């Protein structure tokens, strides 16, 4: 037994145990943050698909590319951005006066969604 450094091994073991504990807690936190991001992403995707927030599709389509910093991320998301731009343009068509109007397909879909009876010209009819 040495007079100097006799407890060094015990102290090193204690340090190692604390480092392991810190690493486990970091992993738990990382998993929690990843799960939160996944859930938020799923919520945002559903909101975009259902078009529940006015102008959200347009905002995401116009700003997502600038948010992404890696070229590989831009390539990964390019199809999503293009789809959002197409949908936004289709749903937000503007005539030459600057007034918004809805295209015929959207109107027909909206009429069909009401569940009310319509004739072959998609005009409402009485039961």
Short mmCIF file of C-alpha atoms in Angstrom, two decimals:
data_model
loop_
_atom_site.label_atom_id
_atom_site.label_comp_id
_atom_site.label_asym_id
_atom_site.label_seq_id
_atom_site.Cartn_x
_atom_site.Cartn_y
_atom_site.Cartn_z
CA UNK A 1 0.00 0.00 0.00
CA UNK A 2 1.35 3.38 -1.01
CA UNK A 3 1.33 6.38 1.27
CA UNK A 4 0.57 8.63 -1.69
CA UNK A 5 -2.34 8.15 -4.08
CA UNK A 6 -3.98 5.28 -2.27
CA UNK A 7 -7.47 6.58 -3.00
CA UNK A 8 -6.76 7.47 -6.62
CA UNK A 9 -8.37 4.29 -7.92
CA UNK A 10 -11.53 4.84 -5.91
CA UNK A 11 -11.71 8.47 -7.00
CA UNK A 12 -11.21 7.50 -10.63
CA UNK A 13 -13.97 4.88 -10.35
CA UNK A 14 -16.27 7.50 -8.86
CA UNK A 15 -15.45 9.91 -11.70
CA UNK A 16 -16.12 7.16 -14.26
CA UNK A 17 -19.47 6.35 -12.65
CA UNK A 18 -20.47 10.02 -12.67
CA UNK A 19 -19.45 10.37 -16.33
CA UNK A 20 -21.57 7.32 -17.20
CA UNK A 21 -24.50 8.81 -15.34
CA UNK A 22 -24.08 12.13 -17.16
CA UNK A 23 -23.90 10.34 -20.53
CA UNK A 24 -27.08 8.35 -19.75
CA UNK A 25 -28.91 11.56 -18.84
CA UNK A 26 -27.68 13.23 -22.04
CA UNK A 27 -28.97 10.26 -24.06
CA UNK A 28 -32.35 10.49 -22.33
CA UNK A 29 -32.52 14.20 -23.11
CA UNK A 30 -31.50 13.62 -26.74
CA UNK A 31 -34.21 10.98 -27.12
CA UNK A 32 -36.77 13.31 -25.57
CA UNK A 33 -35.81 16.18 -27.88
CA UNK A 34 -35.87 13.89 -30.92
CA UNK A 35 -39.32 12.61 -29.97
CA UNK A 36 -40.56 16.19 -29.52
CA UNK A 37 -39.23 17.14 -32.96
CA UNK A 38 -40.86 14.10 -34.56
CA UNK A 39 -44.22 14.86 -32.95
CA UNK A 40 -44.03 18.54 -33.89
CA UNK A 41 -43.10 17.56 -37.44
CA UNK A 42 -46.01 15.13 -37.66
CA UNK A 43 -48.36 17.83 -36.38
CA UNK A 44 -47.02 20.34 -38.91
CA UNK A 45 -47.31 17.84 -41.78
CA UNK A 46 -50.92 17.08 -40.89
CA UNK A 47 -51.69 20.79 -40.61
CA UNK A 48 -50.11 21.40 -44.02
CA UNK A 49 -51.95 18.47 -45.62
CA UNK A 50 -55.30 19.60 -44.26
CA UNK A 51 -54.53 23.26 -45.03
CA UNK A 52 -55.79 24.20 -41.56
CA UNK A 53 -53.77 27.41 -41.20
CA UNK A 54 -54.22 30.09 -43.82
CA UNK A 55 -51.02 30.85 -45.75
CA UNK A 56 -48.98 28.21 -43.85
CA UNK A 57 -48.32 26.18 -47.00
CA UNK A 58 -47.18 29.27 -48.83
CA UNK A 59 -44.98 30.36 -45.91
CA UNK A 60 -43.30 26.95 -45.63
CA UNK A 61 -42.84 26.69 -49.40
CA UNK A 62 -41.23 30.14 -49.52
CA UNK A 63 -39.00 29.82 -46.44
CA UNK A 64 -38.03 26.19 -45.88
CA UNK A 65 -35.22 26.21 -48.45
CA UNK A 66 -33.61 29.26 -46.79
CA UNK A 67 -33.88 27.57 -43.38
CA UNK A 68 -31.99 24.49 -44.59
CA UNK A 69 -28.22 24.91 -44.43
CA UNK A 70 -26.96 21.61 -45.86
CA UNK A 71 -27.20 20.88 -49.55
CA UNK A 72 -28.16 17.28 -48.77
CA UNK A 73 -31.09 18.56 -46.68
CA UNK A 74 -32.18 20.85 -49.51
CA UNK A 75 -32.11 17.91 -51.93
CA UNK A 76 -34.07 15.77 -49.48
CA UNK A 77 -36.78 18.40 -49.05
CA UNK A 78 -36.91 19.71 -52.64
CA UNK A 79 -39.87 17.49 -53.61
CA UNK A 80 -41.81 18.61 -50.53
CA UNK A 81 -41.11 22.27 -51.27
CA UNK A 82 -42.17 21.89 -54.91
CA UNK A 83 -45.42 20.14 -53.93
CA UNK A 84 -46.19 22.88 -51.42
CA UNK A 85 -45.52 25.55 -54.04
CA UNK A 86 -47.82 23.84 -56.55
CA UNK A 87 -50.59 23.42 -53.98
CA UNK A 88 -50.18 27.01 -52.76
CA UNK A 89 -50.28 28.38 -56.28
CA UNK A 90 -53.34 26.31 -57.15
CA UNK A 91 -55.22 27.29 -53.99
CA UNK A 92 -54.24 30.94 -54.09
CA UNK A 93 -54.70 31.84 -57.75
CA UNK A 94 -54.92 35.58 -58.34
CA UNK A 95 -56.62 37.19 -61.31
CA UNK A 96 -55.35 40.31 -63.04
CA UNK A 97 -57.20 42.62 -60.62
CA UNK A 98 -55.43 41.03 -57.68
CA UNK A 99 -58.64 39.46 -56.41
CA UNK A 100 -58.39 35.89 -55.23
CA UNK A 101 -60.64 33.35 -56.86
CA UNK A 102 -61.06 29.64 -56.52
CA UNK A 103 -60.65 27.33 -59.49
CA UNK A 104 -63.55 25.15 -60.66
CA UNK A 105 -62.10 21.88 -59.36
CA UNK A 106 -61.80 23.32 -55.86
CA UNK A 107 -65.35 24.65 -56.01
CA UNK A 108 -66.70 21.28 -57.14
CA UNK A 109 -64.78 19.54 -54.35
CA UNK A 110 -66.12 22.03 -51.80
CA UNK A 111 -69.68 21.52 -53.05
CA UNK A 112 -69.25 17.75 -52.87
CA UNK A 113 -67.96 18.07 -49.30
CA UNK A 114 -71.23 19.68 -48.18
CA UNK A 115 -73.15 16.44 -48.79
CA UNK A 116 -76.08 18.40 -50.21
CA UNK A 117 -77.75 17.09 -53.39
CA UNK A 118 -76.48 18.58 -56.66
CA UNK A 119 -77.36 18.06 -60.31
CA UNK A 120 -74.98 17.16 -63.15
CA UNK A 121 -73.84 20.81 -63.34
CA UNK A 122 -73.00 20.78 -59.63
CA UNK A 123 -75.87 23.12 -58.85
CA UNK A 124 -77.68 22.61 -55.56
CA UNK A 125 -81.10 21.01 -55.92
CA UNK A 126 -83.94 20.51 -53.49
CA UNK A 127 -84.56 17.00 -52.17
#
